[in-house]
Coordinates of C-alpha atoms in Angstrom, one line a residue:
Chain M
M9 CA 221.7 185.5 237.1
S10 CA 218.1 184.3 236.9
A11 CA 217.9 185.6 233.3
Y12 CA 220.9 183.6 232.3
L13 CA 219.5 180.5 233.9
D14 CA 216.2 181.0 232.1
L15 CA 218.1 181.5 228.8
I16 CA 220.0 178.2 229.3
R17 CA 216.8 176.4 230.3
S18 CA 214.9 177.6 227.2
H19 CA 217.7 176.1 225.1
A20 CA 218.1 173.0 227.2
P21 CA 218.3 170.4 224.4
A22 CA 221.2 172.3 222.8
V23 CA 222.8 172.7 226.2
I24 CA 222.6 168.9 226.8
L25 CA 224.1 168.1 223.4
G26 CA 226.7 170.9 223.8
A27 CA 227.8 169.5 227.2
L28 CA 228.3 166.1 225.8
L29 CA 230.0 167.1 222.6
V30 CA 232.3 169.7 224.3
G31 CA 233.1 167.1 226.9
A32 CA 233.9 164.6 224.1
A33 CA 236.3 167.1 222.5
L34 CA 238.0 167.8 225.8
A35 CA 238.3 164.2 226.8
L36 CA 239.8 163.4 223.4
A37 CA 242.3 166.2 223.8
T38 CA 243.4 165.1 227.3
P39 CA 246.2 162.6 226.9
H40 CA 246.2 161.3 230.5
G41 CA 243.7 158.4 230.9
R42 CA 242.3 159.2 234.3
A43 CA 242.1 162.9 233.6
S44 CA 240.2 162.1 230.4
W45 CA 237.9 159.8 232.4
A46 CA 237.2 162.5 235.0
L47 CA 236.4 165.1 232.3
A48 CA 234.1 162.8 230.5
L49 CA 232.3 161.9 233.8
F50 CA 231.9 165.6 234.6
A51 CA 230.4 166.3 231.2
A52 CA 228.1 163.3 231.4
I53 CA 226.9 164.4 234.9
A54 CA 226.3 168.0 233.7
A55 CA 224.3 166.7 230.7
A56 CA 222.3 164.3 233.0
V57 CA 221.4 167.2 235.4
A58 CA 220.3 169.4 232.5
A59 CA 218.3 166.6 231.0
L60 CA 216.6 165.8 234.3
D61 CA 215.7 169.5 234.7
L62 CA 214.3 169.7 231.2
S63 CA 212.3 166.5 231.6
W64 CA 210.9 167.5 235.0
R65 CA 209.8 171.0 233.7
F66 CA 208.4 169.6 230.5
L67 CA 206.5 166.7 231.9
T68 CA 205.2 168.5 235.0
T69 CA 204.5 172.1 233.8
G70 CA 204.9 171.8 230.1
A71 CA 207.5 174.6 230.1
P72 CA 208.0 175.6 226.5
L73 CA 211.4 176.0 224.8
A74 CA 212.6 179.2 223.1
P75 CA 210.7 179.7 219.7
D76 CA 214.0 179.8 217.9
A77 CA 215.4 176.7 219.5
V78 CA 217.1 174.4 216.9
L79 CA 216.0 171.2 218.6
T80 CA 212.6 170.1 219.8
V81 CA 211.2 168.0 222.7
D82 CA 208.2 165.7 222.7
G83 CA 206.9 163.3 225.4
V84 CA 209.2 160.4 224.5
G85 CA 212.3 162.6 224.2
A86 CA 211.5 164.3 227.6
F87 CA 211.1 160.9 229.3
V88 CA 214.0 159.0 227.7
A89 CA 216.7 161.7 227.3
P90 CA 217.4 161.9 231.0
L91 CA 217.4 158.1 231.2
I92 CA 220.0 158.0 228.4
A93 CA 222.1 160.8 230.0
I94 CA 222.0 159.1 233.4
L95 CA 222.9 155.7 231.9
A96 CA 225.8 157.4 230.0
A97 CA 227.1 158.9 233.2
L98 CA 226.9 155.5 235.0
V99 CA 228.6 153.7 232.0
I100 CA 231.5 156.2 232.2
L101 CA 231.6 155.9 236.0
A102 CA 231.9 152.1 235.7
E103 CA 234.6 152.6 233.0
G104 CA 236.8 153.8 235.9
A105 CA 237.1 150.2 237.1
A106 CA 238.1 148.8 233.8
I107 CA 240.1 151.7 232.4
R108 CA 243.5 150.1 232.9
E109 CA 242.6 147.1 230.8
R110 CA 242.5 149.4 227.7
L111 CA 245.5 150.5 225.8
A112 CA 246.6 153.8 227.4
R113 CA 246.4 155.7 224.1
A114 CA 242.8 154.3 223.5
I115 CA 241.4 155.7 226.7
P116 CA 240.7 159.3 225.5
F117 CA 239.1 157.9 222.3
A118 CA 236.9 155.6 224.4
M119 CA 235.8 158.4 226.7
A120 CA 235.1 160.7 223.7
L121 CA 233.1 157.9 222.0
H122 CA 231.0 157.3 225.1
L123 CA 230.0 161.0 225.1
A124 CA 229.6 161.3 221.3
G125 CA 227.4 158.2 221.3
A126 CA 225.1 159.6 224.1
A127 CA 225.0 162.9 222.2
G128 CA 224.0 161.1 219.0
W129 CA 221.2 159.1 220.6
I130 CA 219.8 162.1 222.5
G131 CA 220.2 164.2 219.4
A132 CA 218.0 161.7 217.5
L133 CA 215.3 162.1 220.2
F134 CA 215.4 165.9 220.0
A135 CA 215.8 166.3 216.2
Q136 CA 213.2 168.4 214.4
D137 CA 213.5 166.6 211.1
F138 CA 214.1 163.1 209.8
V139 CA 217.5 164.0 208.5
G140 CA 218.7 165.1 212.0
L141 CA 217.1 161.9 213.4
V142 CA 219.0 159.7 211.0
V143 CA 222.3 161.5 211.5
G144 CA 221.9 161.3 215.3
V145 CA 221.1 157.6 215.2
N146 CA 224.1 156.9 213.1
V147 CA 226.5 159.0 215.2
G148 CA 225.3 157.0 218.2
W149 CA 225.7 153.7 216.3
L150 CA 229.2 154.5 214.9
A151 CA 230.3 155.6 218.4
L152 CA 229.2 152.3 219.8
T153 CA 230.9 150.4 217.0
G154 CA 234.1 152.4 217.8
L155 CA 233.8 151.5 221.5
V156 CA 233.4 147.8 220.8
A157 CA 236.4 148.0 218.4
T158 CA 238.7 149.8 220.9
G159 CA 238.0 147.3 223.7
P160 CA 240.8 145.3 225.3
E161 CA 239.7 142.0 223.7
R162 CA 240.6 141.1 220.1
G163 CA 237.1 139.6 219.5
G164 CA 235.7 143.1 219.9
L165 CA 237.0 143.9 216.4
N166 CA 234.9 141.1 214.9
G167 CA 231.8 142.2 216.8
A168 CA 232.5 145.8 215.6
L169 CA 232.7 144.6 212.0
R170 CA 229.3 143.0 212.3
M171 CA 227.9 146.2 213.8
L172 CA 229.4 148.3 211.1
T173 CA 228.0 146.1 208.2
A174 CA 224.6 145.7 209.8
G175 CA 224.4 149.4 210.8
G176 CA 225.7 150.5 207.3
A177 CA 223.1 148.6 205.5
G178 CA 220.5 149.9 208.0
A179 CA 221.7 153.5 207.5
A180 CA 221.2 153.1 203.7
F181 CA 217.6 151.9 204.3
M182 CA 216.9 154.7 206.7
L183 CA 218.1 157.3 204.2
A184 CA 215.8 155.6 201.6
G185 CA 213.0 155.8 204.2
V186 CA 213.6 159.5 204.7
A187 CA 213.5 160.0 200.9
L188 CA 210.1 158.2 200.7
V189 CA 208.5 159.9 203.7
T190 CA 209.7 163.3 202.6
Y191 CA 208.4 162.6 199.1
A192 CA 205.0 161.4 200.4
T193 CA 204.5 164.1 203.0
G194 CA 206.2 167.1 201.3
S195 CA 208.3 167.9 204.3
S196 CA 211.2 166.4 206.2
A197 CA 210.1 167.8 209.5
V198 CA 209.0 165.1 212.0
D199 CA 206.0 167.1 213.2
A200 CA 204.9 167.9 209.7
A201 CA 204.7 164.2 208.9
A202 CA 202.1 163.9 211.6
R203 CA 200.0 166.8 210.3
A204 CA 200.5 166.2 206.6
L205 CA 197.7 165.2 204.3
I206 CA 199.6 162.3 202.9
S207 CA 199.3 162.0 199.1
G208 CA 200.8 158.5 198.8
P209 CA 200.0 156.5 201.9
Q210 CA 201.7 153.4 200.5
I211 CA 204.9 155.3 199.9
A212 CA 204.8 156.9 203.3
T213 CA 204.2 153.5 204.9
L214 CA 207.1 152.0 203.1
G215 CA 209.2 155.0 204.2
F216 CA 208.2 154.6 207.9
V217 CA 209.0 150.8 207.7
L218 CA 212.4 151.5 206.2
L219 CA 213.1 153.9 209.0
L220 CA 211.8 151.6 211.7
V221 CA 213.4 148.2 210.7
P222 CA 217.1 149.4 211.0
L223 CA 216.2 151.0 214.4
M224 CA 214.9 147.6 215.6
L225 CA 218.1 146.0 214.2
M226 CA 220.1 148.5 216.3
A227 CA 218.0 147.7 219.4
G228 CA 219.0 144.0 219.0
A229 CA 215.4 142.9 218.3
A230 CA 215.2 139.4 216.8
P231 CA 215.4 138.4 214.0
F232 CA 217.6 141.3 213.1
H233 CA 220.0 140.7 216.0
G234 CA 222.7 138.8 214.1
W235 CA 225.3 141.3 215.3
S236 CA 224.4 141.3 219.0
G237 CA 225.8 137.9 220.0
A238 CA 229.3 138.8 218.7
A239 CA 229.3 142.4 219.9
F240 CA 228.0 141.6 223.4
G241 CA 229.8 138.3 223.8
R242 CA 233.2 139.4 222.5
S243 CA 233.5 142.8 224.0
N244 CA 233.1 144.4 227.5
E245 CA 230.8 147.2 226.3
T246 CA 227.5 145.5 227.5
L247 CA 226.3 148.7 229.3
A248 CA 227.0 151.0 226.4
L249 CA 225.3 148.6 224.0
T250 CA 222.3 148.3 226.3
M251 CA 222.1 152.1 226.4
G252 CA 222.2 152.2 222.6
A253 CA 219.4 149.5 222.4
L254 CA 217.2 151.5 224.8
A255 CA 217.8 154.7 222.8
S256 CA 217.0 153.0 219.5
L257 CA 213.7 151.7 220.9
A258 CA 212.9 155.2 222.2
V259 CA 213.4 156.5 218.6
V260 CA 211.1 153.7 217.4
A261 CA 208.5 154.9 219.9
R262 CA 208.9 158.5 218.7
L263 CA 208.4 157.5 215.1
A264 CA 205.5 155.2 216.0
A265 CA 203.8 158.0 217.9
V266 CA 204.1 160.2 214.7
A267 CA 202.8 157.4 212.6
A268 CA 199.9 156.9 215.0
T269 CA 198.6 160.4 214.2
A270 CA 198.5 159.6 210.5
P271 CA 195.7 157.1 210.1
A272 CA 196.9 156.2 206.5
V273 CA 200.1 154.6 207.8
A274 CA 199.3 153.8 211.5
E275 CA 197.8 150.3 210.9
S276 CA 200.6 149.0 208.7
V277 CA 203.3 150.4 211.0
S278 CA 201.5 148.7 213.9
V279 CA 201.5 145.3 212.1
V280 CA 205.2 145.5 211.4
L281 CA 206.0 146.4 215.1
V282 CA 203.8 143.6 216.4
S283 CA 205.3 141.0 214.0
V284 CA 208.9 141.9 214.9
G285 CA 207.9 142.2 218.6
I286 CA 206.4 138.7 218.9
A287 CA 209.3 137.2 216.9
S288 CA 211.8 138.9 219.2
V289 CA 210.1 137.7 222.3
L290 CA 210.1 134.1 221.1
I291 CA 213.6 134.0 219.5
G292 CA 215.3 136.0 222.3
S293 CA 213.7 133.9 225.0
V294 CA 214.8 130.6 223.5
Q295 CA 218.4 131.9 222.9
A296 CA 218.7 133.4 226.4
V297 CA 217.6 130.0 227.9
G298 CA 220.4 128.3 226.0
A299 CA 223.2 130.9 226.5
V300 CA 226.4 129.9 228.4
N301 CA 228.1 133.2 228.2
V302 CA 226.5 135.8 230.6
R303 CA 227.1 138.8 228.3
R304 CA 225.4 136.9 225.4
L305 CA 222.6 136.0 227.9
I306 CA 222.1 139.7 228.5
A307 CA 222.0 140.3 224.8
Y308 CA 219.4 137.6 224.1
A309 CA 217.3 138.6 227.2
G310 CA 217.5 142.1 225.8
A311 CA 216.0 140.9 222.5
A312 CA 213.0 139.4 224.5
Q313 CA 212.6 142.6 226.5
A314 CA 212.8 144.6 223.2
G315 CA 210.0 142.4 221.8
C316 CA 207.7 143.3 224.7
V317 CA 208.6 147.0 224.2
L318 CA 207.7 146.8 220.5
V319 CA 204.4 145.1 221.2
A320 CA 203.6 147.9 223.7
I321 CA 204.5 150.6 221.1
A322 CA 202.5 148.8 218.4
L323 CA 199.3 149.5 220.5
E324 CA 199.7 153.1 219.4
S325 CA 197.7 154.2 222.5
P326 CA 198.7 156.4 225.5
A327 CA 198.5 153.3 227.7
G328 CA 200.7 151.3 225.3
L329 CA 203.3 154.0 224.9
A330 CA 203.4 154.5 228.7
A331 CA 203.9 150.7 229.2
A332 CA 206.8 150.9 226.6
L333 CA 208.5 153.7 228.5
I334 CA 208.2 151.9 231.8
Q335 CA 209.6 148.7 230.3
L336 CA 212.5 150.7 228.8
S337 CA 213.3 151.9 232.4
A338 CA 213.0 148.4 233.8
W339 CA 215.2 146.9 231.1
G340 CA 217.9 149.5 231.7
A341 CA 217.9 149.0 235.4
G342 CA 217.9 145.2 235.1
A343 CA 220.7 145.0 232.5
F344 CA 222.8 147.4 234.6
A345 CA 222.3 145.4 237.7
L346 CA 223.2 142.2 235.9
F347 CA 226.3 143.6 234.2
A348 CA 227.6 145.5 237.2
G349 CA 227.2 142.3 239.3
I350 CA 228.8 140.1 236.8
A351 CA 231.7 142.5 236.4
A352 CA 232.9 141.5 239.9
S353 CA 234.1 138.3 238.2
K354 CA 236.5 138.7 235.3
D355 CA 235.1 135.8 233.4
A356 CA 231.9 136.0 231.3
A357 CA 231.3 132.2 231.4
L358 CA 228.2 131.1 233.3
T359 CA 230.4 128.9 235.5
A360 CA 232.3 131.9 236.8
L361 CA 229.2 132.8 238.9
D362 CA 229.4 129.6 240.9
G363 CA 229.5 130.5 244.6
L364 CA 229.6 134.3 243.8
G365 CA 227.1 135.0 246.6
R366 CA 229.7 134.0 249.2
R367 CA 232.7 135.6 247.5
A368 CA 231.0 138.9 246.5
P369 CA 227.7 139.3 248.3
F370 CA 226.9 142.7 247.0
A371 CA 227.4 141.6 243.4
G372 CA 225.3 138.5 244.1
I373 CA 222.4 140.7 245.3
A374 CA 222.7 142.9 242.3
I375 CA 222.5 139.9 239.9
T376 CA 219.6 138.4 241.8
V377 CA 217.6 141.7 241.8
G378 CA 218.3 142.2 238.1
A379 CA 217.2 138.6 237.3
L380 CA 214.1 139.1 239.4
S381 CA 213.2 142.3 237.6
F382 CA 213.7 140.5 234.2
M383 CA 211.3 137.9 235.4
G384 CA 208.8 140.5 236.4
A385 CA 208.8 139.5 240.0
P386 CA 206.5 141.4 242.4
L387 CA 207.9 144.6 244.0
T388 CA 210.4 145.1 241.1
I389 CA 210.1 147.7 238.4
G390 CA 210.0 144.8 235.9
L391 CA 206.6 143.8 237.2
L392 CA 205.3 147.3 236.5
G393 CA 206.3 147.1 232.9
R394 CA 204.7 143.7 232.3
W395 CA 201.6 144.7 234.2
R396 CA 201.2 147.9 232.2
L397 CA 201.7 146.0 228.9
I398 CA 199.0 143.5 229.9
E399 CA 196.7 146.2 231.0
A400 CA 197.1 148.2 227.8
G401 CA 196.8 145.1 225.7
V402 CA 193.6 143.9 227.3
G403 CA 192.3 147.5 227.1
A404 CA 192.8 147.5 223.4
G405 CA 191.3 144.0 223.0
W406 CA 194.8 142.5 222.2
W407 CA 194.5 139.6 224.7
W408 CA 197.3 137.7 223.0
A409 CA 199.7 140.5 224.0
T410 CA 199.4 139.0 227.5
G411 CA 201.1 136.0 226.0
A412 CA 204.2 138.0 225.0
A413 CA 204.6 139.2 228.5
I414 CA 204.0 135.7 230.0
V415 CA 206.5 134.1 227.6
T416 CA 209.1 136.7 228.4
S417 CA 208.6 136.2 232.1
L418 CA 208.6 132.4 231.9
A419 CA 211.8 132.3 229.9
A420 CA 213.4 134.8 232.4
V421 CA 212.4 132.4 235.2
F422 CA 214.6 129.8 233.5
Y423 CA 217.7 131.8 232.7
G424 CA 217.4 134.1 235.7
G425 CA 216.8 131.1 237.9
R426 CA 219.9 129.5 236.5
L427 CA 221.9 132.6 237.4
I428 CA 220.6 132.7 241.0
E429 CA 221.1 128.9 241.4
R430 CA 224.7 129.2 240.4
I431 CA 225.3 132.2 242.7
Y432 CA 223.8 130.7 245.9
F433 CA 223.6 127.0 245.5
R434 CA 227.0 126.0 243.9
R435 CA 230.6 126.0 245.0
A436 CA 233.3 127.5 242.8
T437 CA 235.1 124.6 241.1
E438 CA 238.2 126.6 240.5
A439 CA 239.8 129.8 241.8
A440 CA 238.0 132.7 240.1
A441 CA 240.0 135.7 238.9
F442 CA 238.9 138.8 240.9
D443 CA 239.5 142.4 240.5
L444 CA 241.3 143.7 243.6
D445 CA 242.2 147.1 242.3
V446 CA 240.9 150.0 244.4
W447 CA 239.2 151.5 241.3
R448 CA 236.8 148.5 241.3
W449 CA 234.7 150.6 243.7
A450 CA 233.8 152.8 240.7
R451 CA 231.2 150.1 239.9
A452 CA 229.6 150.4 243.4
P453 CA 227.4 153.4 242.5
V454 CA 226.3 151.7 239.3
L455 CA 225.2 148.6 241.4
A456 CA 223.5 150.8 244.0
A457 CA 221.7 152.9 241.3
A458 CA 220.5 149.8 239.5
I459 CA 219.2 148.2 242.7
A460 CA 217.5 151.4 243.7
A461 CA 215.9 151.8 240.2
I462 CA 214.6 148.2 240.4
A463 CA 213.3 148.9 243.9
W464 CA 211.3 151.8 242.4
G465 CA 208.7 149.1 241.9
L466 CA 207.9 149.6 245.6
A467 CA 206.6 153.1 245.2
P468 CA 206.0 153.6 241.5
S469 CA 203.4 156.4 241.4
L470 CA 205.8 159.1 240.2
L471 CA 207.2 157.0 237.5
L472 CA 203.8 155.9 236.3
E473 CA 202.5 159.4 236.3
L474 CA 205.5 160.7 234.3
A475 CA 205.3 157.9 231.8
A476 CA 201.5 158.5 231.3
R477 CA 202.0 162.2 230.9
A478 CA 204.9 161.6 228.4
S479 CA 202.9 159.2 226.3
R480 CA 199.9 161.6 226.2
L481 CA 202.2 164.5 225.1
A482 CA 203.9 162.3 222.4
L483 CA 200.5 161.2 220.9
G484 CA 199.2 164.8 221.2
V485 CA 196.3 163.7 223.4
D486 CA 196.6 166.6 225.8
A487 CA 199.5 168.6 224.4
Chain A
M19 CA 205.8 160.9 180.7
S20 CA 208.4 163.6 180.2
A21 CA 212.0 162.9 179.6
Q22 CA 212.9 164.3 183.0
A23 CA 210.4 162.1 184.8
L24 CA 211.7 159.1 182.9
A25 CA 215.3 159.9 183.8
S26 CA 214.2 160.2 187.5
M27 CA 212.6 156.8 187.3
L28 CA 215.7 155.3 185.8
V29 CA 217.9 156.9 188.5
L30 CA 215.5 155.6 191.2
G31 CA 215.7 152.1 189.7
V32 CA 219.5 152.1 189.6
A33 CA 219.5 153.5 193.2
L34 CA 217.3 150.8 194.5
A35 CA 219.3 148.1 192.7
M36 CA 222.5 149.5 194.3
L37 CA 220.8 149.7 197.7
F38 CA 219.7 146.1 197.7
A39 CA 222.8 144.7 196.1
G40 CA 225.0 146.6 198.5
A41 CA 223.0 145.6 201.6
A42 CA 223.0 141.9 200.5
T43 CA 226.8 142.0 200.0
A44 CA 227.4 143.8 203.3
L45 CA 225.4 141.2 205.2
T46 CA 226.5 138.0 203.5
A47 CA 230.0 138.4 202.0
A48 CA 232.8 136.4 203.7
N49 CA 235.5 138.9 202.7
I50 CA 235.8 142.0 204.9
V51 CA 236.7 144.2 202.0
K52 CA 233.7 143.1 200.1
R53 CA 231.5 143.7 203.1
I54 CA 232.7 147.3 203.5
T55 CA 232.4 147.9 199.8
G56 CA 228.8 146.6 200.0
V57 CA 228.1 149.1 202.8
L58 CA 229.5 151.9 200.6
I59 CA 227.5 150.8 197.6
A60 CA 224.3 150.6 199.6
L61 CA 224.8 154.1 201.0
L62 CA 225.6 155.5 197.6
G63 CA 222.4 153.9 196.4
A64 CA 220.5 155.7 199.2
V65 CA 222.1 159.0 198.2
L66 CA 221.0 158.5 194.6
C67 CA 217.5 157.5 195.9
L68 CA 217.3 160.8 197.8
A69 CA 218.5 162.8 194.8
A70 CA 216.0 161.0 192.5
L71 CA 213.1 161.8 194.8
G72 CA 214.1 165.5 195.0
A73 CA 215.6 165.8 198.4
G74 CA 217.3 169.1 199.3
A75 CA 221.0 169.8 199.3
Q76 CA 221.2 169.7 203.1
T77 CA 219.8 166.1 203.1
L78 CA 222.2 165.0 200.4
V79 CA 225.2 166.5 202.3
A80 CA 224.1 164.7 205.4
A81 CA 223.7 161.4 203.5
V82 CA 227.2 161.7 201.9
A83 CA 228.6 162.5 205.4
I84 CA 227.1 159.3 206.8
A85 CA 228.5 157.3 203.9
L86 CA 232.0 158.7 204.4
A87 CA 231.8 158.1 208.2
Y88 CA 230.9 154.4 207.6
C89 CA 233.7 154.1 205.0
A90 CA 236.3 155.6 207.3
V91 CA 235.4 153.4 210.3
G92 CA 235.2 150.4 208.0
A93 CA 238.7 151.1 206.6
A94 CA 240.1 151.5 210.1
L95 CA 238.4 148.2 211.2
L96 CA 239.8 146.4 208.1
V97 CA 243.3 147.4 209.0
R98 CA 243.0 146.5 212.7
M99 CA 241.5 143.1 211.9
Q100 CA 244.3 142.4 209.4
E101 CA 246.8 143.3 212.1
S102 CA 245.1 141.4 214.9
Y103 CA 243.9 138.2 213.1
G104 CA 246.1 138.2 210.0
V105 CA 243.1 137.5 207.9
V106 CA 240.5 139.4 205.9
E107 CA 237.9 136.6 205.8
T108 CA 235.2 136.6 208.5
P109 CA 234.9 132.8 208.9
E110 CA 238.6 132.6 209.7
A111 CA 238.2 135.4 212.3
D112 CA 235.2 133.7 213.8
K113 CA 237.2 130.5 214.1
A114 CA 240.0 132.3 215.8
D115 CA 237.5 133.9 218.3
L116 CA 236.0 130.5 219.1
A117 CA 239.5 129.2 219.8
D118 CA 240.1 132.1 222.1
E119 CA 237.0 131.5 224.2
P120 CA 237.5 129.1 227.1
R121 CA 235.4 125.9 226.8
E122 CA 232.5 125.7 229.1
P123 CA 233.0 122.8 231.6
R124 CA 230.1 120.5 231.8
S125 CA 228.3 120.6 235.2

């Protein structure tokens, strides 16, 4: 028994992808909506457990994989893969509350797309070569596009079209990037790119930039976020889209860590990341302050958060990468708390939140905690991310990076404060539509998990330690 | 420069032209069919770029698979948008979406 367990553990990345893909196939083949949902949930939980085990063993003891394993794990993959798997399980769990709003025949497709998307993003984090990475990213993106398109609202189709065209153009540039990096380094293996004696640094740099820009587009970072307002605002897939954004940024972090070990390309890649990061903080913050649709507000706030993550990644240091990983966790927890709280009301308009604190106290608390985390308020995980970014920036002499963190927090005080003010200091002007179905309780664990994750800011030592270890492993500092 | 190198350079030039022209069409065209065609052209340009720079067969097959996947999802979206909105122009679909959204009451 123990030998079998060891065998499974030594091929953990393949087991995680296998659980998700087999689950997707079974969910697709199950015609009954609830049965398909239950199967998908089981597969996602199994993958999350396997990912947590892999992450814990890799980050605490450095347990190696089998030498013939077809997939690989680095620090970023080990830290983010369980985060993505857990978020996927929570997204599918929350789907239980909204499942009847979909067309009955679309439910198995939606469940399969959730699992296939998670498999794509995690596959991109575990891929050994650039081709696998690009295939994984595009599987994840197309699955998200399909999810947005199969939603109950007609506007989702328009959002999905924007995702398809932006992602398609991005995929073309990524493939061109793979061609250039492979040509310059002589190998398509990700690890080899780090070790290679690069013959054409300019070609390799251009290749890395062509790989990174579409990923930033998929993460919803401004100014490449033309698709996000339509996709977030006109569909109900905010959680899945947030998960995709987190995974895209994790792949950016993985590629930046590889670029950081190749001095010929490191500086140029850093400049590109910083430029987009600062633009994203400024544009995302302004748009979030002006948003009147809560789903769009989450999209624009996400652009500002993505900007902070990009600035942290651009530092190309263990402290910067650790700050980026913590900010990814904080963003995920904050977005999940906001969305799950807002889902209590069936309307995405800002006015639907009026008086929500009296009508749905638990949802009101979740939105408040999520907003506070986005602001970087003390005792929340959001503060940890900002603090680590400032610490890493000051340590590297990038004092202005502090400005990015402050602008993001100040803008979050405006839009987050507006949410809190509507929830607790206004009366509902009209009867709000509420979900009274018993399945609405499927959202409760998502709310609880998000609040608990944000409260991780109270005792963060384990999270900080794991993020620091993951970043050192990714950059090969103490591999 | 040998004839083979010259041919590779020529193919690379054509590939890059296809890549940029396709991407520009995909991101700016008003007509949905043109947008999806733009995506396909950009992806075919990327496949040519890979071939011109000597990528292996495995990479080329993966790139063609990605192009086909985008083409299939794009075709499905085109049909669904035509069914739902009755239009194939994105500005008209945007207008219909704006009309669907409830107006924000002033507070």
